[in-house]
Coordinates of C-alpha atoms in Angstrom, one line a residue:
M1 CA 170.4 163.2 54.7
K2 CA 170.5 164.6 58.3
T3 CA 172.2 163.0 61.3
Y4 CA 170.2 160.1 62.6
F5 CA 172.2 159.1 65.6
I6 CA 175.0 160.6 67.7
S7 CA 178.4 162.1 67.1
I8 CA 178.4 162.5 63.3
V9 CA 181.8 164.3 63.7
V10 CA 183.5 161.1 64.8
F11 CA 182.1 159.4 61.6
F12 CA 183.9 161.8 59.3
L13 CA 187.1 162.2 61.3
L14 CA 187.6 158.4 61.2
L15 CA 186.0 157.6 57.9
F16 CA 189.1 156.0 56.4
S17 CA 190.4 154.1 59.4
L18 CA 189.7 151.0 57.3
N19 CA 188.7 148.2 59.2
L20 CA 149.8 140.7 66.8
S21 CA 148.4 139.3 65.6
A22 CA 147.2 140.4 62.1
Q23 CA 144.5 138.4 60.3
N24 CA 142.8 139.1 57.0
T25 CA 139.7 141.2 57.2
I26 CA 136.5 139.6 55.8
G27 CA 135.4 142.6 53.8
G28 CA 131.7 143.6 53.6
T29 CA 129.8 146.8 53.8
P30 CA 128.8 148.7 57.0
P31 CA 125.0 148.6 57.5
S32 CA 124.9 152.4 57.5
F33 CA 126.1 152.5 53.9
T34 CA 122.9 150.7 52.7
N35 CA 120.3 151.6 55.2
E36 CA 119.0 155.1 54.5
E37 CA 117.2 155.4 57.8
V38 CA 120.3 154.5 59.8
A39 CA 122.5 156.7 57.7
A40 CA 120.3 159.7 58.4
E41 CA 120.3 159.3 62.2
Y42 CA 122.4 161.5 64.4
V43 CA 125.8 160.1 65.4
D44 CA 127.8 161.2 68.4
M45 CA 130.8 163.2 67.2
I46 CA 133.9 164.1 69.3
D47 CA 136.1 167.0 68.1
L48 CA 139.5 166.6 69.6
S49 CA 141.8 169.5 70.6
V50 CA 145.1 169.5 68.8
P51 CA 148.5 170.6 70.3
D52 CA 150.3 173.7 69.1
M53 CA 151.9 172.5 65.8
G54 CA 154.5 175.3 66.2
I55 CA 155.8 173.5 69.3
I56 CA 155.7 170.2 67.5
E57 CA 157.8 171.6 64.6
K58 CA 160.4 173.1 67.1
E59 CA 160.7 169.7 68.9
D60 CA 161.2 168.0 65.5
K61 CA 164.1 170.3 64.6
E62 CA 165.7 169.8 68.0
A63 CA 165.3 166.0 67.7
E64 CA 166.8 166.0 64.2
A65 CA 169.8 167.8 65.4
L66 CA 170.3 165.2 68.1
G67 CA 169.9 162.3 65.6
M68 CA 166.7 161.0 67.1
P69 CA 164.3 158.9 65.0
Y70 CA 161.9 160.6 62.5
R71 CA 158.6 161.4 64.1
Y72 CA 155.5 161.5 61.9
G73 CA 152.8 161.7 64.5
F74 CA 151.7 161.9 68.1
S75 CA 148.8 160.5 70.2
I76 CA 145.9 162.5 71.6
P77 CA 145.0 160.6 74.8
V78 CA 141.3 159.8 75.1
D79 CA 139.0 157.5 77.0
M80 CA 136.0 156.7 74.9
G81 CA 134.1 153.6 74.0
M82 CA 130.8 151.9 74.1
D83 CA 130.2 152.8 77.8
N84 CA 130.6 156.5 77.5
A85 CA 130.3 157.6 73.8
G86 CA 128.8 156.8 70.5
T87 CA 125.2 156.2 69.3
W88 CA 123.2 153.0 68.9
S89 CA 120.8 152.4 66.0
Y90 CA 118.5 149.5 65.4
L91 CA 117.8 147.7 62.1
P92 CA 114.5 146.2 61.1
D93 CA 115.6 142.6 61.8
G94 CA 116.5 143.5 65.4
S95 CA 120.2 143.7 64.9
K96 CA 121.9 146.9 66.0
V97 CA 124.7 149.3 65.1
W98 CA 127.0 151.4 67.3
R99 CA 128.8 154.3 65.7
L100 CA 131.2 157.0 66.8
E101 CA 132.7 159.8 64.8
V102 CA 136.0 161.4 65.9
R103 CA 137.8 164.3 64.3
A104 CA 141.2 165.9 64.9
E105 CA 141.3 168.9 62.5
G106 CA 144.3 169.2 60.3
A107 CA 145.7 165.7 60.5
M108 CA 147.0 164.2 57.3
A109 CA 146.2 160.7 58.5
T110 CA 144.8 159.2 61.7
N111 CA 143.9 155.9 63.4
F112 CA 142.6 154.5 66.7
E113 CA 144.4 152.6 69.4
F114 CA 142.3 150.5 71.7
D115 CA 143.4 149.6 75.2
Q116 CA 140.3 147.3 75.5
F117 CA 139.2 145.3 72.5
W118 CA 137.1 142.2 72.3
L119 CA 134.5 141.3 69.7
P120 CA 131.9 138.5 70.0
K121 CA 131.7 135.8 67.4
N122 CA 129.7 136.9 64.3
S123 CA 129.9 140.6 65.1
R124 CA 131.8 143.0 62.8
L125 CA 133.6 146.2 63.2
F126 CA 134.3 148.7 60.4
V127 CA 136.4 151.9 60.3
Y128 CA 136.2 154.5 57.5
D129 CA 136.8 158.1 56.8
K130 CA 133.8 160.5 56.9
K131 CA 133.7 160.8 53.1
Q132 CA 133.8 157.0 52.8
R133 CA 136.8 156.9 50.6
Q134 CA 138.8 154.3 52.6
L135 CA 137.2 151.4 54.5
L136 CA 138.9 149.1 56.9
G137 CA 137.2 145.8 57.9
A138 CA 135.2 144.0 58.6
Y139 CA 137.2 143.1 61.7
T140 CA 135.9 140.0 63.6
N141 CA 136.6 138.1 66.7
D142 CA 139.7 136.6 64.9
F143 CA 141.3 140.0 65.8
N144 CA 140.9 139.5 69.5
R145 CA 144.4 139.5 71.0
R146 CA 145.7 138.0 74.2
E147 CA 146.8 141.4 75.4
G148 CA 143.3 142.8 74.9
T149 CA 144.7 145.7 72.8
F150 CA 144.4 146.5 69.1
S151 CA 145.3 149.2 66.6
L152 CA 144.6 150.1 63.0
P153 CA 146.6 151.0 59.9
L154 CA 146.6 154.7 59.1
I155 CA 143.6 156.2 57.2
G156 CA 144.4 159.4 55.2
S157 CA 141.8 161.7 56.8
D158 CA 141.4 163.8 59.9
Y159 CA 137.8 162.5 60.4
L160 CA 137.1 158.9 61.2
V161 CA 133.9 156.8 61.8
L162 CA 133.9 153.6 63.9
E163 CA 130.9 151.3 63.2
Y164 CA 130.1 148.1 65.1
Y165 CA 127.4 145.7 63.9
Q166 CA 125.9 143.2 66.2
P167 CA 123.5 140.5 64.8
V168 CA 120.3 139.8 66.6
D169 CA 121.4 136.4 67.8
V170 CA 124.6 137.7 69.4
E171 CA 124.1 138.0 73.2
E172 CA 127.7 138.6 74.3
V173 CA 128.7 142.2 74.9
A174 CA 131.5 143.7 72.8
I175 CA 134.3 145.6 74.6
I176 CA 135.6 148.5 72.6
N177 CA 137.5 151.4 74.3
I178 CA 139.8 153.9 72.6
S179 CA 142.8 155.0 74.6
N180 CA 144.7 157.1 71.9
F181 CA 143.8 158.8 68.7
V182 CA 146.9 158.9 66.5
Y183 CA 147.5 162.2 64.8
A184 CA 149.9 162.0 61.8
Y185 CA 151.1 165.3 60.5
R186 CA 153.8 164.6 58.0
S187 CA 155.3 161.8 55.8
V188 CA 152.0 159.9 55.5
E189 CA 149.6 159.5 52.6
S190 CA 146.6 161.6 52.9
F191 CA 143.9 161.5 50.2
E192 CA 144.9 165.0 49.1
I193 CA 148.5 163.9 48.7
Q194 CA 147.4 160.8 46.7
E195 CA 145.3 162.9 44.4
K196 CA 148.3 165.2 43.7
N197 CA 150.7 162.2 43.4
T198 CA 153.2 164.0 45.6
R199 CA 155.8 162.2 47.7
A200 CA 157.2 162.5 51.2
S201 CA 160.8 161.8 50.2
D202 CA 163.1 164.0 48.3
Y203 CA 163.2 164.3 44.5
C204 CA 166.3 162.3 43.7
E205 CA 165.1 159.0 45.3
V206 CA 164.6 155.9 43.1
D207 CA 161.5 153.7 43.3
I208 CA 162.3 150.1 43.9
A209 CA 159.8 149.4 41.1
C210 CA 162.3 151.0 38.6
S211 CA 164.9 149.1 36.7
E212 CA 167.4 149.6 39.4
G213 CA 165.4 147.1 41.5
N214 CA 165.2 144.3 38.9
N215 CA 168.0 142.3 40.5
W216 CA 166.5 142.7 43.9
R217 CA 163.0 141.4 43.6
D218 CA 163.4 138.8 46.3
E219 CA 165.2 141.1 48.8
E220 CA 162.7 143.9 48.4
K221 CA 159.9 141.5 49.7
G222 CA 161.6 141.3 53.1
V223 CA 162.0 145.1 53.6
T224 CA 159.3 146.7 55.8
R225 CA 158.3 150.2 56.7
V226 CA 158.0 150.2 60.5
S227 CA 155.6 152.5 62.5
I228 CA 157.2 152.8 65.9
K229 CA 155.3 153.9 69.0
N230 CA 157.4 155.3 71.9
G231 CA 155.2 156.8 74.6
G232 CA 152.9 159.3 72.9
N233 CA 155.0 159.6 69.8
Y234 CA 155.2 157.7 66.5
F235 CA 158.2 157.3 64.2
W236 CA 159.1 155.9 60.8
C237 CA 162.0 153.5 60.4
T238 CA 162.9 150.7 58.0
G239 CA 163.6 147.1 58.9
S240 CA 164.2 143.7 57.2
L241 CA 163.0 140.2 57.9
V242 CA 166.1 138.0 58.4
N243 CA 166.5 134.2 58.0
N244 CA 168.0 132.0 60.7
T245 CA 169.9 128.7 60.6
A246 CA 166.9 126.7 61.8
W247 CA 165.2 127.8 58.6
D248 CA 162.0 127.9 60.7
C249 CA 160.9 131.3 59.3
K250 CA 160.7 133.0 62.7
N251 CA 159.4 136.5 62.1
Y252 CA 162.6 138.3 63.1
V253 CA 162.9 141.9 61.9
L254 CA 166.2 143.7 62.2
L255 CA 166.4 147.5 62.4
A256 CA 168.4 150.2 64.2
D257 CA 168.6 150.5 68.0
H258 CA 168.2 154.3 67.8
C259 CA 164.8 153.8 66.2
A260 CA 163.4 152.6 69.5
D261 CA 165.1 155.3 71.6
Y262 CA 163.5 158.7 72.0
G263 CA 164.9 159.9 75.3
G264 CA 164.3 156.4 76.5
Y265 CA 163.4 153.1 74.9
A266 CA 160.0 152.0 73.8
S267 CA 158.3 150.0 76.4
A268 CA 157.0 146.4 76.1
S269 CA 153.5 147.9 75.9
D270 CA 154.6 150.3 73.1
L271 CA 155.9 147.3 71.1
T272 CA 152.5 145.8 71.0
Y273 CA 151.4 148.7 68.9
W274 CA 154.3 148.7 66.4
R275 CA 153.1 148.0 62.9
F276 CA 155.1 146.5 60.0
Y277 CA 154.0 147.6 56.5
F278 CA 155.1 145.2 53.7
D279 CA 154.8 145.8 50.0
Y280 CA 154.4 149.5 50.5
Q281 CA 155.7 150.4 47.1
A282 CA 154.7 151.7 43.7
A283 CA 153.5 149.1 41.2
S284 CA 155.6 150.8 38.4
C285 CA 158.6 153.1 38.2
N286 CA 157.5 156.6 39.4
G287 CA 154.0 155.2 39.9
S288 CA 151.5 156.1 42.5
T289 CA 151.4 154.8 46.1
P290 CA 149.5 151.5 46.4
A291 CA 146.0 151.9 47.7
A292 CA 146.6 149.5 50.5
S293 CA 149.7 147.8 51.8
K294 CA 150.0 144.6 53.9
S295 CA 150.7 144.9 57.6
V296 CA 151.0 143.1 60.9
Q297 CA 150.7 144.6 64.4
G298 CA 152.8 144.0 67.5
C299 CA 156.2 142.6 68.3
T300 CA 158.5 141.7 71.2
L301 CA 162.1 142.7 71.7
V302 CA 164.6 139.9 71.1
S303 CA 168.0 141.6 71.4
H304 CA 169.6 145.0 70.9
H305 CA 172.7 147.1 71.5
S306 CA 173.6 150.7 70.8
K307 CA 177.3 150.1 70.0
S308 CA 176.7 148.9 66.4
D309 CA 173.1 150.2 66.5
F310 CA 171.0 147.1 66.0
Y311 CA 167.5 146.2 67.3
L312 CA 166.0 142.7 66.7
V313 CA 162.3 142.1 67.2
E314 CA 159.9 139.3 66.5
Y315 CA 156.3 140.0 65.3
S316 CA 153.5 137.5 65.9
G317 CA 150.7 136.5 63.7
S318 CA 150.6 136.7 59.9
I319 CA 150.8 139.6 57.5
S320 CA 147.4 140.8 56.2
G321 CA 146.4 140.3 52.6
G322 CA 148.0 136.9 52.3
Y323 CA 151.4 138.4 51.6
V324 CA 154.4 136.0 51.2
P325 CA 157.5 137.8 52.5
Y326 CA 161.2 137.0 51.9
Y327 CA 163.5 136.3 54.8
N328 CA 166.7 138.0 53.8
G329 CA 170.0 136.2 54.0
W330 CA 173.0 137.7 55.7
I331 CA 176.8 137.6 56.0
R332 CA 178.5 138.0 59.4
T333 CA 182.2 138.3 58.3
N334 CA 184.0 141.6 58.3
T335 CA 184.3 141.5 54.5
A336 CA 183.9 144.6 52.4
S337 CA 181.5 144.5 49.4
P338 CA 182.4 146.0 45.9
S339 CA 178.8 146.8 45.0
G340 CA 175.3 146.5 46.2
V341 CA 172.2 148.4 47.3
G342 CA 170.3 149.9 50.2
I343 CA 166.5 149.3 50.2
H344 CA 164.6 151.7 52.4
H345 CA 161.6 153.9 53.1
P346 CA 162.9 157.5 53.3
A347 CA 160.6 159.8 55.3
G348 CA 158.2 156.8 55.5
D349 CA 157.7 157.1 51.7
I350 CA 157.1 154.2 49.3
K351 CA 160.1 151.8 49.0
K352 CA 163.3 153.2 47.4
I353 CA 166.6 151.8 46.3
S354 CA 170.1 153.3 46.5
T355 CA 173.0 151.9 44.6
Y356 CA 176.8 151.7 45.2
N357 CA 179.6 150.4 43.1
S358 CA 182.7 151.0 45.1
N359 CA 184.1 149.1 48.1
T360 CA 182.4 149.6 51.4
L361 CA 184.9 151.1 53.9
T362 CA 185.3 150.4 57.6
T363 CA 184.5 153.5 59.7
N364 CA 183.7 154.4 63.3
W365 CA 180.6 155.7 64.9
N366 CA 181.4 156.4 68.5
Y367 CA 183.2 153.1 68.6
T368 CA 186.1 151.9 66.5
G369 CA 185.3 149.9 63.3
T370 CA 181.7 149.3 64.0
H371 CA 180.3 150.6 60.8
W372 CA 180.5 150.4 57.0
A373 CA 180.8 153.6 55.0
V374 CA 178.9 153.7 51.7
K375 CA 178.8 156.2 48.9
W376 CA 175.9 156.1 46.5
I377 CA 176.0 156.6 42.7
S378 CA 173.7 158.1 40.1
T379 CA 171.7 155.6 38.1
I380 CA 169.3 155.8 35.2
N381 CA 166.3 156.9 37.3
G382 CA 167.9 159.2 39.9
H383 CA 170.6 159.3 42.5
G384 CA 169.2 157.4 45.5
V385 CA 170.4 158.5 48.9
T386 CA 168.9 158.0 52.4
E387 CA 166.8 160.2 54.6
Q388 CA 165.3 160.1 58.1
G389 CA 162.9 157.2 58.0
S390 CA 165.6 155.1 56.2
S391 CA 167.2 154.4 59.6
G392 CA 167.5 150.7 60.3
S393 CA 167.3 149.7 56.6
P394 CA 169.4 146.9 55.2
L395 CA 172.6 147.3 53.2
F396 CA 173.1 144.4 50.8
N397 CA 176.3 143.2 49.3
N398 CA 176.9 142.1 45.7
N399 CA 175.6 138.6 46.6
G400 CA 172.3 139.9 47.9
L401 CA 173.2 139.3 51.6
L402 CA 172.5 141.8 54.4
M403 CA 175.7 143.1 55.8
G404 CA 174.6 146.2 57.8
T405 CA 171.8 148.4 59.1
L406 CA 171.6 152.2 58.6
T407 CA 172.6 154.4 61.4
G408 CA 173.1 157.8 59.6
G409 CA 175.3 159.9 57.4
M410 CA 175.3 163.0 55.3
S411 CA 174.0 161.9 51.9
A412 CA 171.3 164.1 50.5
C413 CA 169.7 165.0 47.1
D414 CA 170.9 168.7 47.3
P415 CA 174.6 169.6 47.8
G416 CA 175.0 171.4 51.1
G417 CA 176.6 174.7 51.7
A418 CA 180.2 175.2 52.3
G419 CA 181.5 173.1 55.2
T420 CA 178.3 171.1 55.6
G421 CA 179.6 167.9 54.0
T422 CA 176.2 167.0 52.7
G423 CA 175.2 166.0 49.2
P424 CA 174.5 163.0 46.9
N425 CA 178.2 162.0 46.9
E426 CA 178.6 162.0 50.7
Y427 CA 178.9 158.9 52.8
D428 CA 176.4 157.0 54.9
A429 CA 177.2 154.7 57.8
Y430 CA 175.7 151.2 58.4
G431 CA 176.2 149.3 61.6
K432 CA 178.0 146.1 60.7
F433 CA 176.2 142.8 60.9
Y434 CA 179.7 141.5 61.9
Y435 CA 179.4 143.6 65.1
H436 CA 175.8 142.9 65.6
W437 CA 176.5 139.2 65.7
D438 CA 178.6 138.9 68.9
K439 CA 181.0 141.8 69.1
C440 CA 179.0 144.3 71.2
S441 CA 178.5 142.1 74.2
T442 CA 178.9 138.5 75.6
V443 CA 175.3 138.5 76.6
G444 CA 172.7 136.9 74.2
A445 CA 170.3 139.8 74.7
A446 CA 172.8 142.0 73.1
Q447 CA 173.8 139.7 70.2
L448 CA 172.3 138.3 67.0
K449 CA 174.2 135.0 67.2
P450 CA 172.0 133.0 69.6
H451 CA 168.9 134.0 67.7
L452 CA 170.0 133.8 64.1
D453 CA 172.1 130.7 64.7
P454 CA 170.1 128.8 67.3
G455 CA 171.8 125.5 66.4
N456 CA 175.3 127.0 66.8
T457 CA 176.2 125.8 63.3
G458 CA 178.9 128.4 63.0
V459 CA 178.0 129.3 59.4
T460 CA 179.3 132.7 58.3
S461 CA 176.6 133.4 55.8
L462 CA 173.1 132.3 55.1
P463 CA 171.0 132.7 52.0
G464 CA 167.5 134.2 52.1
T465 CA 164.3 132.2 51.7
Y466 CA 160.6 132.3 51.2
C467 CA 158.7 130.5 53.9
N468 CA 156.9 127.2 53.2
A469 CA 155.1 128.3 50.1
G470 CA 152.3 125.8 50.1
I471 CA 154.3 122.8 51.1
N472 CA 153.0 120.8 54.1
M473 CA 156.0 120.4 56.4
N474 CA 154.2 118.4 59.1
N475 CA 154.6 114.7 59.3
I476 CA 151.4 112.7 58.9
P477 CA 151.9 110.0 61.6
D478 CA 150.9 107.0 59.5
I479 CA 154.3 107.1 57.8
N480 CA 157.5 107.6 59.9
L481 CA 160.3 109.3 58.1
F482 CA 163.9 109.8 59.1
V483 CA 166.3 112.0 57.1
Y484 CA 170.1 112.0 57.9
P485 CA 172.5 113.7 58.1
N486 CA 170.4 116.8 58.6
P487 CA 171.7 119.5 57.9
S488 CA 173.5 117.9 55.0
K489 CA 175.9 119.1 52.3
G490 CA 173.7 117.6 49.7
A491 CA 173.8 113.8 49.9
F492 CA 171.5 112.3 52.5
T493 CA 169.6 109.1 53.4
L494 CA 165.8 108.9 53.6
E495 CA 164.7 106.0 55.9
I496 CA 161.2 104.6 56.2
P497 CA 161.4 102.2 59.2
K498 CA 158.0 100.6 58.7
I499 CA 158.0 98.1 55.8
Y500 CA 154.8 98.3 53.9
D501 CA 153.1 95.8 51.5
A502 CA 155.6 95.1 48.8
K503 CA 152.9 95.6 46.2
Q504 CA 152.5 99.3 47.1
S505 CA 154.3 101.8 45.0
V506 CA 156.5 104.5 46.5
K507 CA 157.0 108.0 45.1
I508 CA 159.6 110.4 46.6
A509 CA 159.6 114.0 45.5
V510 CA 161.7 116.9 46.8
Y511 CA 160.4 120.5 46.7
N512 CA 162.0 123.9 47.2
L513 CA 160.5 126.6 49.4
I514 CA 158.4 128.1 46.6
G515 CA 156.8 124.7 45.8
Q516 CA 158.8 123.7 42.7
E517 CA 159.6 120.0 42.4
I518 CA 163.4 119.7 41.9
W519 CA 163.9 115.9 42.3
S520 CA 161.6 112.9 42.2
S521 CA 161.7 109.1 41.8
S522 CA 159.2 106.3 41.9
F523 CA 159.7 102.7 43.0
D524 CA 157.6 99.6 42.3
N525 CA 157.3 98.5 45.9
A526 CA 157.9 99.6 49.5
S527 CA 160.1 96.7 50.5
I528 CA 163.1 99.0 50.4
S529 CA 163.5 101.0 53.6
T530 CA 166.3 103.4 52.8
Y531 CA 166.8 105.7 49.8
Q532 CA 169.8 107.7 48.8
I533 CA 169.1 111.3 47.6
D534 CA 171.7 113.7 46.3
L535 CA 170.9 117.5 46.1
S536 CA 174.5 118.6 45.9
A537 CA 173.8 120.6 42.8
Q538 CA 171.1 122.6 44.6
D539 CA 171.8 125.9 46.5
A540 CA 172.0 126.0 50.2
G541 CA 168.5 126.2 51.8
V542 CA 165.6 124.3 53.1
Y543 CA 163.8 121.6 51.0
Y544 CA 160.9 119.3 51.7
V545 CA 161.1 115.5 51.0
N546 CA 157.6 114.2 50.2
V547 CA 156.9 110.5 50.4
A548 CA 153.7 108.9 49.1
I549 CA 152.9 105.2 49.7
G550 CA 149.5 104.3 48.4
D551 CA 147.1 106.8 50.0
K552 CA 149.6 107.6 52.8
V553 CA 151.7 110.8 52.6
A554 CA 154.3 112.5 54.8
T555 CA 156.8 115.3 54.4
K556 CA 160.2 115.9 56.1
K557 CA 162.3 119.0 56.0
I558 CA 166.0 118.8 55.0
T559 CA 168.5 121.7 55.3
I560 CA 171.3 121.9 52.8
V561 CA 174.4 123.8 53.8
K562 CA 177.5 124.6 51.7

């Protein structure tokens, strides 16, 4: 693995110092696919000029030597939309279609970025490659964003078609204008790569779908491949959703500070185009890349600091495809771990896992004691290491808790030459969650503490969780419920102040976050107003107390801490 950040020399000298919104598309078929007359009509095609790739390659080598994030693409600035490009066609029923074809020869994958985007109700937008092998859409007015911007997941082709359908009864005018055409030239899945089943990452990496990942099936669901926009450049990093002590499933993603820095930090506008790809992994060990992953666009910066190299963002909206992610737990003590794993997307590839079975060691990376040093081991399906693109990925301890985020190191599949210090048995460095918490600064914008412990509970570790899997957590106002103490160590009181008809039966049930009933009891009447419930045998986490009195139902959240 190459240097990802700065001053790798310090790392080895001091190694042993010890201590958007995204919605689901509605599917459907573009009209031009089924109407032969429309399909045969001329469509405006724009062929874009591509920069000198020799210059791009030189820039990447220089950036790698400086430890900058892993670039996979760049933007070609354009200004084209309904007002100045494309072709209109008319269907027999009076509805109409607008199409635009755009090509940037040689790209492995491409997509559109829109600086103006607004769709009328009942209209539909499709995007597909010229050979019609991959289709995105239909996008509807549900995708209209407050910012007026929009972007698409990558499509593995250098030739895209944009097709907008407007029904005859739609009078409002759509606003579609493309500001950037994204040109991805490496570490992306083109159709040719999929057909050859080749990978972007190095040969020794281990798929998370292999047996090495069997004990990490929850944690893997919180790890995301992150497409980062910074100016006119696009990078791969890896991040993780993290839980917080409010247990409110805020969409906080933790990654590395240097992922957002490419000679300057990504702007607030850039962040609206960041895309988080979940479930981007093979279905089986050494299997093929999934045909489509689940993603969400756009985020805002919450806090960051370069000292321990952390960057916390919050994305808005929901992940496409109905995906249920896992909010990973964490530990904020300066406690070494005897074993664990790293889960990551090396070179932007499908999700991988690297394993260690010796104590993490405290090391320095420009600052004293800010990082964990980790050495990976060989396992049954390979010798997982890390690569560019793995930056920001989580390091888990033996209890499945996130304890650090990847900054860099020297692990690699191939042993390096004399004096290089690279190879599968070399160390990598992870910025400590302990330092991220409150050691880098006294300012909340440079700490994790105020965001991941908003109630100032002082807990030193927090388990992970799934978020509200089908349980209604909102009170229905015809039953007033009180639960106290909350948080609780297990035993708590449920109070129903309003006394109902004594002839009504009462059922109380407690559910965990994945919808399993873990405790229940029924009573003959509702004359009792307080009930004692003991969940001391349950793990720490969030639970839902559901009360049914006749045809009236309400639910209250209870947090159990240990």
